[in-house]
Tab-separated table of C-alpha atoms in Angstrom:
chain	number	residue	atom	x	y	z
A	1	MET	CA	-19.687	-13.609	-20.169
A	2	ARG	CA	-23.243	-13.059	-19.091
A	3	PHE	CA	-22.174	-12.836	-15.369
A	4	CYS	CA	-19.510	-10.116	-16.305
A	5	ARG	CA	-22.335	-7.851	-17.717
A	6	ALA	CA	-24.298	-8.509	-14.529
A	7	LEU	CA	-21.473	-7.664	-12.327
A	8	ALA	CA	-20.554	-4.375	-14.295
A	9	ARG	CA	-24.511	-3.485	-14.056
A	10	ALA	CA	-24.255	-3.622	-10.237
A	11	PHE	CA	-22.590	-0.212	-10.322
A	12	ASP	CA	-25.644	1.352	-12.306
A	13	ASP	CA	-28.248	1.069	-9.590
A	14	ARG	CA	-27.119	1.379	-5.982
A	15	GLU	CA	-30.370	0.803	-4.350
A	16	LYS	CA	-31.038	-2.409	-6.524
A	17	THR	CA	-27.598	-3.768	-5.938
A	18	ILE	CA	-27.799	-3.244	-2.005
A	19	SER	CA	-31.287	-4.757	-1.729
A	20	ASN	CA	-30.367	-7.845	-4.082
A	21	GLY	CA	-26.869	-8.350	-3.284
A	22	ILE	CA	-24.310	-9.761	-5.599
A	23	SER	CA	-24.564	-13.227	-7.246
A	24	PHE	CA	-21.478	-15.037	-8.077
A	25	LEU	CA	-20.944	-18.679	-8.715
A	26	GLY	CA	-24.198	-19.807	-7.158
A	27	HIS	CA	-23.843	-17.756	-3.894
A	28	THR	CA	-25.394	-14.420	-3.012
A	29	TYR	CA	-23.387	-11.852	-1.290
A	30	PRO	CA	-24.940	-9.123	0.579
A	31	VAL	CA	-23.479	-5.737	-0.040
A	32	THR	CA	-21.788	-4.209	2.826
A	33	ARG	CA	-20.358	-1.221	1.236
A	34	PHE	CA	-21.258	0.367	-2.285
A	35	ALA	CA	-18.599	3.015	-2.900
A	36	PRO	CA	-17.701	3.118	-6.548
A	37	PRO	CA	-15.139	2.311	-7.945
A	38	PHE	CA	-15.699	-0.531	-5.411
A	39	ILE	CA	-18.438	-2.855	-4.330
A	40	ILE	CA	-17.758	-4.809	-1.315
A	41	CYS	CA	-19.820	-7.837	-0.061
A	42	ARG	CA	-19.530	-10.499	2.562
A	43	ARG	CA	-21.591	-13.838	3.335
A	44	GLY	CA	-21.566	-16.165	6.360
A	45	SER	CA	-20.363	-15.274	9.616
A	46	GLY	CA	-17.427	-15.798	12.102
A	47	GLU	CA	-14.701	-18.241	10.783
A	48	ASP	CA	-17.159	-19.457	8.027
A	49	THR	CA	-17.228	-16.044	6.160
A	50	GLU	CA	-16.139	-14.989	2.725
A	51	GLY	CA	-15.841	-11.875	1.138
A	52	LEU	CA	-16.076	-10.453	-2.336
A	53	ALA	CA	-14.880	-7.179	-3.795
A	54	ILE	CA	-15.608	-5.733	-7.301
A	55	LEU	CA	-13.375	-2.816	-8.620
A	56	LYS	CA	-14.422	-0.984	-11.804
A	57	GLY	CA	-11.843	0.959	-13.677
A	58	SER	CA	-10.506	1.687	-17.068
A	59	SER	CA	-7.822	0.011	-19.115
A	60	ARG	CA	-5.092	2.126	-20.498
A	61	MET	CA	-7.060	1.838	-23.830
A	62	GLY	CA	-10.015	3.396	-22.177
A	63	GLU	CA	-12.292	0.239	-21.792
A	64	ASP	CA	-13.992	-0.642	-18.700
A	65	LEU	CA	-12.432	-3.361	-16.718
A	66	LEU	CA	-13.599	-5.135	-13.654
A	67	LEU	CA	-11.360	-6.724	-11.069
A	68	LEU	CA	-13.002	-9.231	-8.646
A	69	ALA	CA	-11.629	-10.969	-5.706
A	70	VAL	CA	-13.087	-13.531	-3.281
A	71	TYR	CA	-11.274	-13.876	0.003
A	72	ARG	CA	-11.669	-15.672	3.466
A	73	PRO	CA	-10.059	-15.005	7.005
A	74	PRO	CA	-7.543	-14.001	7.887
A	75	THR	CA	-7.951	-11.526	4.956
A	76	VAL	CA	-10.092	-8.530	5.713
A	77	SER	CA	-11.830	-6.370	3.194
A	78	ALA	CA	-9.546	-3.425	3.772
A	79	ALA	CA	-6.556	-5.471	3.033
A	80	ALA	CA	-8.264	-6.902	-0.006
A	81	VAL	CA	-9.347	-3.574	-1.304
A	82	ALA	CA	-5.842	-2.005	-0.816
A	83	GLN	CA	-4.248	-4.853	-2.727
A	84	MET	CA	-6.815	-4.770	-5.537
A	85	ARG	CA	-6.293	-1.038	-5.901
A	86	ARG	CA	-2.614	-1.325	-6.087
A	87	PHE	CA	-2.790	-4.085	-8.545
A	88	PHE	CA	-5.051	-2.437	-10.789
A	89	VAL	CA	-3.223	0.804	-10.991
A	90	SER	CA	0.110	-0.853	-11.351
A	91	HIS	CA	-0.904	-3.463	-14.026
A	92	LEU	CA	-4.325	-2.774	-15.569
A	93	GLY	CA	-5.230	0.919	-15.971
A	94	THR	CA	-6.644	3.742	-14.029
A	95	LEU	CA	-9.519	4.209	-11.457
A	96	PRO	CA	-11.792	7.167	-11.429
A	97	GLN	CA	-10.963	9.786	-8.660
A	98	SER	CA	-12.915	9.169	-5.732
A	99	GLY	CA	-14.047	11.782	-2.987
A	100	PRO	CA	-17.090	13.311	-1.503
A	101	PRO	CA	-20.090	13.896	-3.702
A	102	LYS	CA	-20.358	17.158	-5.614
A	103	SER	CA	-22.908	18.595	-3.067
A	104	VAL	CA	-20.536	17.952	-0.115
A	105	GLN	CA	-17.575	19.508	-2.061
A	106	GLN	CA	-19.710	22.529	-2.683
A	107	LEU	CA	-20.663	22.830	0.889
A	108	LEU	CA	-17.043	22.436	2.034
A	109	ALA	CA	-16.047	25.218	-0.450
A	110	ARG	CA	-18.669	27.620	0.829
A	111	GLN	CA	-17.553	26.939	4.536
A	112	ARG	CA	-13.699	27.568	3.568
A	113	GLN	CA	-15.108	30.699	1.863
A	114	MET	CA	-16.950	31.933	4.853
A	115	GLN	CA	-14.021	31.159	7.188
A	116	GLY	CA	-11.862	33.333	4.867
A	117	LEU	CA	-14.191	36.053	5.137
A	118	ALA	CA	-14.409	35.901	8.837
A	119	GLY	CA	-10.565	35.721	9.266
């Protein structure tokens, strides 16, 4: 149970998680992408590589849930993450809406507004 709390805390501090990686079952996985609700990691190289992905969402009762997958070639992270997302939404709960940060959303809104004024 302690390792579940540690995995959940990985979402709390981006810099710490990226610098330390994710520890799971005696292995450390360097983080290759920190993009909540996902953290994607990979260790090894070539044929001897192993990926780890963690998804954080909410149960239908509103409780935090983690879904973790460890995968090896020929599976790639894009396929694993897509399958995890579908499984979570179909069977477990909901995922937070992802999109650009608020500052980027505001910038895009201003650009659209300026284009509307110019047109």
